[in-house]
Short mmCIF file of C-alpha atoms in Angstrom, two decimals:
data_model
loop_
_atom_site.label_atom_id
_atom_site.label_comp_id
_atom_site.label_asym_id
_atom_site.label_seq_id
_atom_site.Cartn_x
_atom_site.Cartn_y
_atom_site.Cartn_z
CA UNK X 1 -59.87 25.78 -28.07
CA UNK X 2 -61.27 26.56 -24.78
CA UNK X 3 -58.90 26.74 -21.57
CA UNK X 4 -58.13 24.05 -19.64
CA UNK X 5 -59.69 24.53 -16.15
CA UNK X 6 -58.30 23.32 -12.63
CA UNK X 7 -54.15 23.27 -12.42
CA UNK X 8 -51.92 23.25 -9.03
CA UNK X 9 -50.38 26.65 -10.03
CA UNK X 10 -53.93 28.55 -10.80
CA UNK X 11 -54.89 31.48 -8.12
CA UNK X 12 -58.48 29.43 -6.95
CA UNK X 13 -56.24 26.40 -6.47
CA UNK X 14 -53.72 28.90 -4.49
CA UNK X 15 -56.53 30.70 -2.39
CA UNK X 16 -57.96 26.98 -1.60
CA UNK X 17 -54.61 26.12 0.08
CA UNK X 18 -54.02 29.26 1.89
CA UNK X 19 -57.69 28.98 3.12
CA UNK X 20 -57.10 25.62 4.35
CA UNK X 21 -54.00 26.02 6.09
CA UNK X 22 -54.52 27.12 10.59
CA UNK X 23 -56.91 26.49 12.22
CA UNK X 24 -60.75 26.65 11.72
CA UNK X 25 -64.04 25.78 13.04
CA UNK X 26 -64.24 22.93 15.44
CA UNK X 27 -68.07 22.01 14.78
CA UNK X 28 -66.72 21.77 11.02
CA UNK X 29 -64.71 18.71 11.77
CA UNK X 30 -65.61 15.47 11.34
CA UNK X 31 -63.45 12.78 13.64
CA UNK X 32 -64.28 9.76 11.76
CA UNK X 33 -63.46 10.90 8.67
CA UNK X 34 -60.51 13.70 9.76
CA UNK X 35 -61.76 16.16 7.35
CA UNK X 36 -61.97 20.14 8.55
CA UNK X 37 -64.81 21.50 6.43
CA UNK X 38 -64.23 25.59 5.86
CA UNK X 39 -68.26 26.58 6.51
CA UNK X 40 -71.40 24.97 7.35
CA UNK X 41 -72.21 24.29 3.64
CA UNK X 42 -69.23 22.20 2.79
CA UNK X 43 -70.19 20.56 6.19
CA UNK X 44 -73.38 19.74 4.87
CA UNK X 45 -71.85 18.15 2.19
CA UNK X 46 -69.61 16.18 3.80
CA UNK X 47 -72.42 14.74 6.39
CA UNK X 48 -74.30 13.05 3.00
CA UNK X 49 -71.54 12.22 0.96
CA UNK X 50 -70.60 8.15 0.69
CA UNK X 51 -67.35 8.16 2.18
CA UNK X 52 -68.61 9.87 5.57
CA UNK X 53 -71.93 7.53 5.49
CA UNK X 54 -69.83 4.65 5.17
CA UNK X 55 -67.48 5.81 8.02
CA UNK X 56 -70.60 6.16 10.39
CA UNK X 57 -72.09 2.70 9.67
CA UNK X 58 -67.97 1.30 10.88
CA UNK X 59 -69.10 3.66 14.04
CA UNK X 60 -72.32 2.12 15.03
CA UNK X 61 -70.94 -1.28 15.11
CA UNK X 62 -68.82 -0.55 17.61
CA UNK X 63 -68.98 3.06 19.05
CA UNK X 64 -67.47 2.15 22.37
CA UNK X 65 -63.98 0.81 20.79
CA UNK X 66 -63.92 4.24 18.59
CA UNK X 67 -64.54 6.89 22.04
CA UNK X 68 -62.26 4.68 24.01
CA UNK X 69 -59.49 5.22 21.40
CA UNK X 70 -59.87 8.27 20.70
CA UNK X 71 -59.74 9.50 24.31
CA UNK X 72 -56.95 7.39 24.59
CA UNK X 73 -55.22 9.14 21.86
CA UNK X 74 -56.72 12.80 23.14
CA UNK X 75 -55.05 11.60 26.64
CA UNK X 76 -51.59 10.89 25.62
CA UNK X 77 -51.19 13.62 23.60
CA UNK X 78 -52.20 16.00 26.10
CA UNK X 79 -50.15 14.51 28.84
CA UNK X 80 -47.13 14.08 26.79
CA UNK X 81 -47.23 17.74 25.80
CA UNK X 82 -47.53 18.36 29.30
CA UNK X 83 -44.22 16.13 30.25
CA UNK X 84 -42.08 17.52 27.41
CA UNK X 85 -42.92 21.34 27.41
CA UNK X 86 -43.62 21.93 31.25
CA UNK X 87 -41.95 18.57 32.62
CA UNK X 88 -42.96 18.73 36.41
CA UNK X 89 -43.49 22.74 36.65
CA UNK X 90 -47.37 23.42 37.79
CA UNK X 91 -49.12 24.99 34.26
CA UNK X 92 -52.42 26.06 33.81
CA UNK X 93 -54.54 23.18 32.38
CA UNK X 94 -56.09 25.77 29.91
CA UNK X 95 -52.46 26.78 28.42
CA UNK X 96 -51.86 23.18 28.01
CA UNK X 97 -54.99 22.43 26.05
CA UNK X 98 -54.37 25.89 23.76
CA UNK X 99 -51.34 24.90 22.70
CA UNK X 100 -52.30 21.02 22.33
CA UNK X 101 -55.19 22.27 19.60
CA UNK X 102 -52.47 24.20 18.31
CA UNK X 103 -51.84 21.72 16.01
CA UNK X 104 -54.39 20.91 12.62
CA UNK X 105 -54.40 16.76 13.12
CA UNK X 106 -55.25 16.94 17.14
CA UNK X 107 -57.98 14.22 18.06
CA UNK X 108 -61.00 16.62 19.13
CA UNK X 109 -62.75 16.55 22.75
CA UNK X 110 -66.19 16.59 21.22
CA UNK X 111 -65.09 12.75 20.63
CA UNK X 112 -63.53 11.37 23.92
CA UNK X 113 -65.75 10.44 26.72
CA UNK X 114 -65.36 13.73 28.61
CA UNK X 115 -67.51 16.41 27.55
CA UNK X 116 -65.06 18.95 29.04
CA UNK X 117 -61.75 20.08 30.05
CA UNK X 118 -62.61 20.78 33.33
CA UNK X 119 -63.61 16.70 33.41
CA UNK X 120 -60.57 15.76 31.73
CA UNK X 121 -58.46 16.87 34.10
CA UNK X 122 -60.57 15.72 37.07
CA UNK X 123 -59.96 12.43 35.45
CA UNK X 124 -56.05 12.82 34.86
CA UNK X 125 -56.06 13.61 39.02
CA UNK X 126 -57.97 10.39 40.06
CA UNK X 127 -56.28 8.09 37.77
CA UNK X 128 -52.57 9.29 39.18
CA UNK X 129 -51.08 10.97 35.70
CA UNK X 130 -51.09 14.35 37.66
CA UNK X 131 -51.34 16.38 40.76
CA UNK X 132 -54.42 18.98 39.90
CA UNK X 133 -55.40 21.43 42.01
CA UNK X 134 -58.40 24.18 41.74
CA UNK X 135 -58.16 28.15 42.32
CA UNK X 136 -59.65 31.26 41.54
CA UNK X 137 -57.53 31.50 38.10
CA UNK X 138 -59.23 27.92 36.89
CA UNK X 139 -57.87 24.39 37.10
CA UNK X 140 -53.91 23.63 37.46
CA UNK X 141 -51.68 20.45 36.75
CA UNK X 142 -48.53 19.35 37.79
CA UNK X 143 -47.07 16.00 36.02
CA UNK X 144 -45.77 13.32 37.85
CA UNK X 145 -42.62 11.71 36.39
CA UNK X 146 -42.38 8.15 36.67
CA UNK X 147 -39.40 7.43 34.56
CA UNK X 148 -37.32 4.65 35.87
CA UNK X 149 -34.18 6.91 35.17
CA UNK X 150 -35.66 9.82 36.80
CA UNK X 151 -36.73 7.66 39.95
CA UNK X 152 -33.30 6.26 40.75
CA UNK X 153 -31.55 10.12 40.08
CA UNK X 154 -34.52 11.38 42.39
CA UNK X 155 -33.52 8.61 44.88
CA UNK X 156 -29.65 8.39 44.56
CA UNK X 157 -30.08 12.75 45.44
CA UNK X 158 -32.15 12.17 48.35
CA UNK X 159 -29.46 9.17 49.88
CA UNK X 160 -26.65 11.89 49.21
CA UNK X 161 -28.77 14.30 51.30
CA UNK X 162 -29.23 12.15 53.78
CA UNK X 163 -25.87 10.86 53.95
CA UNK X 164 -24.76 14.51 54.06
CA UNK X 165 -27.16 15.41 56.91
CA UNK X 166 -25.50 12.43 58.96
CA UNK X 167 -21.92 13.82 58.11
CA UNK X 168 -22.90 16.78 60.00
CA UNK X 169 -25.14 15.24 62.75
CA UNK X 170 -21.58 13.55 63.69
CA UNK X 171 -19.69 16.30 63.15
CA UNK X 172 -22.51 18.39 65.60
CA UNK X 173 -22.03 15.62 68.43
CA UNK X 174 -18.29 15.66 68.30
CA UNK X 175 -18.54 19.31 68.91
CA UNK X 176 -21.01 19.07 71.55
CA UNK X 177 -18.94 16.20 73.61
CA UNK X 178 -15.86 18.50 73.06
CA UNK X 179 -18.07 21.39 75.02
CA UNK X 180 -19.08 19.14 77.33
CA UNK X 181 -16.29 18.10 78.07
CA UNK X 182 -14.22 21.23 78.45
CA UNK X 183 -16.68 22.16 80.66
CA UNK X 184 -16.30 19.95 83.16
CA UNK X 185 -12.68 20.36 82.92
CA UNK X 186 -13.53 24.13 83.72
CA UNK X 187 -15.81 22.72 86.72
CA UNK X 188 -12.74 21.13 88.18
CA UNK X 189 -10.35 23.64 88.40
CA UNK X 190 -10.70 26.21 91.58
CA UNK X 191 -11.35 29.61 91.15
CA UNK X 192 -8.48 31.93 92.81
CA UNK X 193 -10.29 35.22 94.84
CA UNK X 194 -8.48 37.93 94.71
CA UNK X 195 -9.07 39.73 98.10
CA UNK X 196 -7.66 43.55 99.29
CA UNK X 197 -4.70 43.49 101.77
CA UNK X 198 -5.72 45.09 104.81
CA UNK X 199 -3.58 46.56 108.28
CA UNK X 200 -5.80 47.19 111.32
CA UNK X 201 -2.78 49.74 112.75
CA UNK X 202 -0.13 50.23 110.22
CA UNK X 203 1.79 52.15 112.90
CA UNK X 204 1.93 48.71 114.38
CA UNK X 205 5.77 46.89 113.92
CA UNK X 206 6.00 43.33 112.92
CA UNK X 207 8.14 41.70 116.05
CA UNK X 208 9.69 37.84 115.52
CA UNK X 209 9.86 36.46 118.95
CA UNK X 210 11.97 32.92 118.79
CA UNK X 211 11.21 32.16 122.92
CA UNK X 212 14.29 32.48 124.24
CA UNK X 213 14.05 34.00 127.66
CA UNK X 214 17.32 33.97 129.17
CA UNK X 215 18.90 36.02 126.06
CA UNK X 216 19.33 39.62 126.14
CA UNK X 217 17.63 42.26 123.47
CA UNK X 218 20.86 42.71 121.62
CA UNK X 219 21.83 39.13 121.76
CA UNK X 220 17.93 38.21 120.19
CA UNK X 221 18.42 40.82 117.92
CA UNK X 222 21.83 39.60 116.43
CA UNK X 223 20.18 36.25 116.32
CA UNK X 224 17.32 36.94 114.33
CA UNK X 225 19.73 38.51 112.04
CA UNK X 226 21.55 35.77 111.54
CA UNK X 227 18.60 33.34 111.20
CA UNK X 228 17.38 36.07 108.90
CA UNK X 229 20.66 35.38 107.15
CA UNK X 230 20.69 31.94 106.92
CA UNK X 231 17.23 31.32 106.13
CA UNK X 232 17.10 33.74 103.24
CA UNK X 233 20.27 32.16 101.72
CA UNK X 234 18.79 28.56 102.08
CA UNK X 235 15.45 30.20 100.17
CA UNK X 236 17.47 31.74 97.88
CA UNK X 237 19.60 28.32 96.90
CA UNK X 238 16.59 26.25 96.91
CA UNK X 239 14.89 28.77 94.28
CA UNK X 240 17.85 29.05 92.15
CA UNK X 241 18.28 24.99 92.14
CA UNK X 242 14.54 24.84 91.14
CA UNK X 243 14.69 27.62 88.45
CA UNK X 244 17.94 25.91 86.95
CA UNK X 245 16.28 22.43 86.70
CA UNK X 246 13.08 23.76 85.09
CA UNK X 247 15.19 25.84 82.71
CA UNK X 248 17.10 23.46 81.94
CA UNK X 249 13.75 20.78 81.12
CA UNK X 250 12.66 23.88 79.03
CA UNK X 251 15.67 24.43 77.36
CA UNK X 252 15.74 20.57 76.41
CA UNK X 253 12.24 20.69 75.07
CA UNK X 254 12.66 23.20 73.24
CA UNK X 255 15.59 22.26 71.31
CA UNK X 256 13.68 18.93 71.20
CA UNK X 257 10.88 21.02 69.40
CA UNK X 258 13.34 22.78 67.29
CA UNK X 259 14.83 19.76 65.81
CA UNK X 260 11.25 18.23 64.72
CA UNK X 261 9.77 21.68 63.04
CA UNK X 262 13.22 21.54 61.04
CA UNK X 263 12.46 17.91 60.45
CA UNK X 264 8.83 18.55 59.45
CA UNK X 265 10.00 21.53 57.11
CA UNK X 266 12.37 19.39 55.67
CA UNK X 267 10.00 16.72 54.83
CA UNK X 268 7.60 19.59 53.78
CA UNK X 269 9.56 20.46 51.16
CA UNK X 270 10.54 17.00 49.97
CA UNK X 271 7.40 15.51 49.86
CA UNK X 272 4.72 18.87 48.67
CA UNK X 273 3.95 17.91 44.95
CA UNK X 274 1.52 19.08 42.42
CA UNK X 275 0.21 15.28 42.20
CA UNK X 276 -1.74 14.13 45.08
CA UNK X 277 -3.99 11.19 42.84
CA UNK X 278 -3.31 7.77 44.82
CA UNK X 279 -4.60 4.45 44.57
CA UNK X 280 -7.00 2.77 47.12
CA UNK X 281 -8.52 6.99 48.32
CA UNK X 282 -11.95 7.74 48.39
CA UNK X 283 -12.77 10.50 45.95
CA UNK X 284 -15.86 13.00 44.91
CA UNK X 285 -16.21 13.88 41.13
CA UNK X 286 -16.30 17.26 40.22
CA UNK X 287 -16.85 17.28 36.75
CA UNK X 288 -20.30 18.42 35.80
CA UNK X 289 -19.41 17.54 31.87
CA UNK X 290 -19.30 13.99 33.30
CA UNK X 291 -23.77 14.51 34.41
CA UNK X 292 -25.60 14.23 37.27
CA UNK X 293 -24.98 10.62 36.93
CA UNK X 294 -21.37 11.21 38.24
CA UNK X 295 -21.24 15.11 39.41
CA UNK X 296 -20.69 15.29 43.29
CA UNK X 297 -20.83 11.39 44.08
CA UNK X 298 -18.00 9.28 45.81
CA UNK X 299 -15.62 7.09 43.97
CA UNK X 300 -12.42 5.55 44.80
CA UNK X 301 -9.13 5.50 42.78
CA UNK X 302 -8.21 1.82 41.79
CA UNK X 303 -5.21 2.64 39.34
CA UNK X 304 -2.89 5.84 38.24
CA UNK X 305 -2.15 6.00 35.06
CA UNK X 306 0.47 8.93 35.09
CA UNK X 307 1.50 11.44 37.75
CA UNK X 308 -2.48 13.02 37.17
CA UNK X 309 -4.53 10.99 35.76
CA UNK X 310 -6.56 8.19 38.08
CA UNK X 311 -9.08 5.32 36.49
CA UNK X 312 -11.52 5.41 39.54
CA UNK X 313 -14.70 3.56 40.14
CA UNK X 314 -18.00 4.89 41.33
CA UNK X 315 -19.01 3.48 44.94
CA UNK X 316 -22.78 3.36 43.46
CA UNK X 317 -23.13 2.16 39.91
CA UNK X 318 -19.59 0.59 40.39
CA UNK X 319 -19.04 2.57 36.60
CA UNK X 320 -14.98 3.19 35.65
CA UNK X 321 -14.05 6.32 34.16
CA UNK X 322 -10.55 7.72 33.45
CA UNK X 323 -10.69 11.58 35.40
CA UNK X 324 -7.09 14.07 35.97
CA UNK X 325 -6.85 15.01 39.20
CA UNK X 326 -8.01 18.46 39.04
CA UNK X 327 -11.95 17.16 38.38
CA UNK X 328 -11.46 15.25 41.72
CA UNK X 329 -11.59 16.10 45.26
CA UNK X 330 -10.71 14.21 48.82
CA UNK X 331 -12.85 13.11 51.02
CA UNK X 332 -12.91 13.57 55.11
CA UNK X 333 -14.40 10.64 57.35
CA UNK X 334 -15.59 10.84 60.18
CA UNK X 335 -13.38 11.12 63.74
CA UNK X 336 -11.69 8.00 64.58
CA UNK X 337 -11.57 6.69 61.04
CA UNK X 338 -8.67 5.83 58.81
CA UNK X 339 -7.03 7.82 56.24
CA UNK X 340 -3.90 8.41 54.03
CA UNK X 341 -1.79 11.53 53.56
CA UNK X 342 -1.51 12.42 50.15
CA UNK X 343 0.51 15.44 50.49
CA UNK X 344 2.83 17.05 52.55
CA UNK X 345 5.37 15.95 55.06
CA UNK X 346 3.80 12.73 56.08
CA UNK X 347 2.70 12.06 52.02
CA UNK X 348 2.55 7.78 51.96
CA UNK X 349 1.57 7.53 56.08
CA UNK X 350 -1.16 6.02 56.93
CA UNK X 351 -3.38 7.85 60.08
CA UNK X 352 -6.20 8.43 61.92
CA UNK X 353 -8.00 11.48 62.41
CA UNK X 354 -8.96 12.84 65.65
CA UNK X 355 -10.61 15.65 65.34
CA UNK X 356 -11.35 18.73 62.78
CA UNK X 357 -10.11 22.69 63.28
CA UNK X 358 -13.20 24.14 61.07
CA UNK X 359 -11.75 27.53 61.53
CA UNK X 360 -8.48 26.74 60.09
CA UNK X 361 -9.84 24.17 57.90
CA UNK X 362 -7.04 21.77 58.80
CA UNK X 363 -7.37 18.70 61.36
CA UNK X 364 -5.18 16.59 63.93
CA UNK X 365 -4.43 12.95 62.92
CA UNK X 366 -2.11 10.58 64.70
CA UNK X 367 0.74 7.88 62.56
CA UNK X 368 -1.00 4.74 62.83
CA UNK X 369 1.88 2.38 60.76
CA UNK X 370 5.53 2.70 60.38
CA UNK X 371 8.40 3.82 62.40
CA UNK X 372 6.47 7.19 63.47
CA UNK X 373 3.66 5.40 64.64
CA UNK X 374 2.25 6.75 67.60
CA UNK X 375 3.46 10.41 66.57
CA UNK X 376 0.34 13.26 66.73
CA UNK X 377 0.40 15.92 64.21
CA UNK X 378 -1.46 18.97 64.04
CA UNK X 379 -2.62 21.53 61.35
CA UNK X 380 -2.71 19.23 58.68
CA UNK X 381 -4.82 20.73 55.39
CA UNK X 382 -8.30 18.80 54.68
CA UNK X 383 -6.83 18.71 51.20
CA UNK X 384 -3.78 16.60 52.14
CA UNK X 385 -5.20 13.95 53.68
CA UNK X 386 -8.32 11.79 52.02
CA UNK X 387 -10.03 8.94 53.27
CA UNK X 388 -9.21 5.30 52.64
CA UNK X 389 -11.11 2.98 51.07
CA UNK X 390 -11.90 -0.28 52.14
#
């Protein structure tokens, strides 16, 4: 019995695979049929066999539907390696293409409508898939992301910018009015000059002379001591009545003081808690586990579940998420606005700020509701107050 020839498992059928496996000549290809041919013989072959003749006659009856698809198919590959590998980065068309051909099944150039790469991507700039720009190092392309998703991120970023620049344009004219304003203040008051004392004789004496010209030297003399007298002890009672009454309009104010710092440190530490979370605030998410979709962006609280945990809703995509306190931060309006103290001695009041200490971070607000309505404090913490929302 002779052998049995051909089997999966015998070492020409093993070197056939290995052979065939990479990539290989381009000109040894044939699109239509998607066969790579390992040398110009077996391309020979392939050109007059029946399968490839009969592929070729499908071909000429309608060669423009077969180059417009496979360009078609050449384009989106390219350009949706380009999206996922690079995304928007600016790549060097050539890279691009090298690893595109990378792999075996690619649809070849040789059958699109452009002859060459450097036409391809001449092409991908007019029609809008990509920004491409020429230098000395060859052609490069940028992709332009047109994902509705990516669009409204790209746009909701660029109205917090812009709602962040206007935050501090505010902030910049309140500080400008405040300089302007303490500058005319300092226009106002007069400047004191401080001039030198001087004596044209000091061996000159200093002589009181009352007019009375029938009295004698003694009798003038004893008289401007007594007037001396007299007038020195009316000076001296009217300046002691003086210093008593504003000593005693000092010592009322401050006891006056005394007694609110002890009621404001009393308060303090009644009403300082760990828990500041409080319904109807204005709040920024700090979570970056929660995304971009949520990280940095305003929300209010509209419930408390415990002592720190809020369910809030997002001011934008009006989306309700359950967030503790410490992935949240308050939020500071602008001068003039309304907002509620969270913390602190005045936790529960409702104020309004009227202006910011940057260098202390803390701010002045005034009570605008209950019985301490009216009342101005100072030095409160940006943390313990947040703005309200309505």
């Amino acid at each position: 019995m002779g052998k049995e020839k051909g089997g999966f498992l015998t070492p020409k059928a093993i070197a056939n695979r290995i052979k065939a496996k990479g990539l290989q000549k381009l000109r040894w290809y044939c699109q239509m049929c998607q066969k790579q041919c390992r040398d110009e013989n077996g391309f020979k072959c392939h050109l007059t066999s029946e399968s490839h003749q009969r592929q070729i006659l499908l071909f000429a009856e309608n060669p423009d539907q077969y180059v417009d698809d496979f360009s078609s198919d050449f384009k989106d590959g390219y350009v949706e390696l380009l999206r996922r590998r690079f995304g928007t980065k600016r790549v060097s068309a050539n890279q691009v293409y090298q690893e595109y051909i990378n792999d075996r099944d690619h649809v070849h150039m040789n059958s699109t409508q452009w002859e060459t790469l450097t036409t391809f991507v001449k092409w991908l700039g007019r029609e809008g898939h990509c920004v491409v720009d020429e230098t000395e190092k060859g052609w490069f392309v940028t992709y332009i992301d047109r994902d509705p998703e990516t669009i409204k991120r790209q746009e909701a970023l660029a109205a917090k910018e812009r709602m962040e620049m206007d935050d501090e344009e505010r902030m910049q004219r309140q500080i400008e009015k405040q300089i302007e304003r303490d500058a005319k203040v300092a226009k106002c008051v007069p400047k004191t000059e401080f001039t030198e004392l001087k004596r044209d004789n000091e061996e000159e004496k200093v002589v009181f002379s009352l007019g009375g010209s029938g009295k004698t030297a003694e009798e003038s003399s004893t008289s401007k001591t007594l007037l001396g007298a007299n007038a020195l002890g009316s000076t001296e009672a009217s300046t002691s009545d003086a210093a008593s009454t504003s000593f005693a309009g000092q010592k009322r104010k401050s006891a006056l003081d005394d007694i609110m710092k002890e009621e404001a440190l009393k308060k303090e530490k009644m009403n300082r808690k760990d828990n500041w979370v409080t319904k109807g605030i204005v709040v920024k998410v700090l979570a970056k586990k929660l995304g971009e979709k949520y990280y940095k962006k305003k929300a209010y609280i509209k419930d408390v579940e415990d002592e720190y945990t809020a369910v809030i809703k997002m001011m934008d995509s009006g989306a309700k998420l359950k967030v503790d306190q410490a992935h949240l931060e308050t939020v500071l309006p602008a001068c003039g606005k309304q907002v509620l103290v969270v913390n602190g001695a005045y936790r529960g009041e409702e104020a309004t700020l009227l202006e910011l200490n940057e260098k202390k971070f803390s701010c002045s607000i005034r009570i605008s509701q209950g019985p301490l309505k009216g009342r101005t404090v100072d030095d409160v913490q940006y943390e313990d107050i947040s703005k309200l929302y309505s």
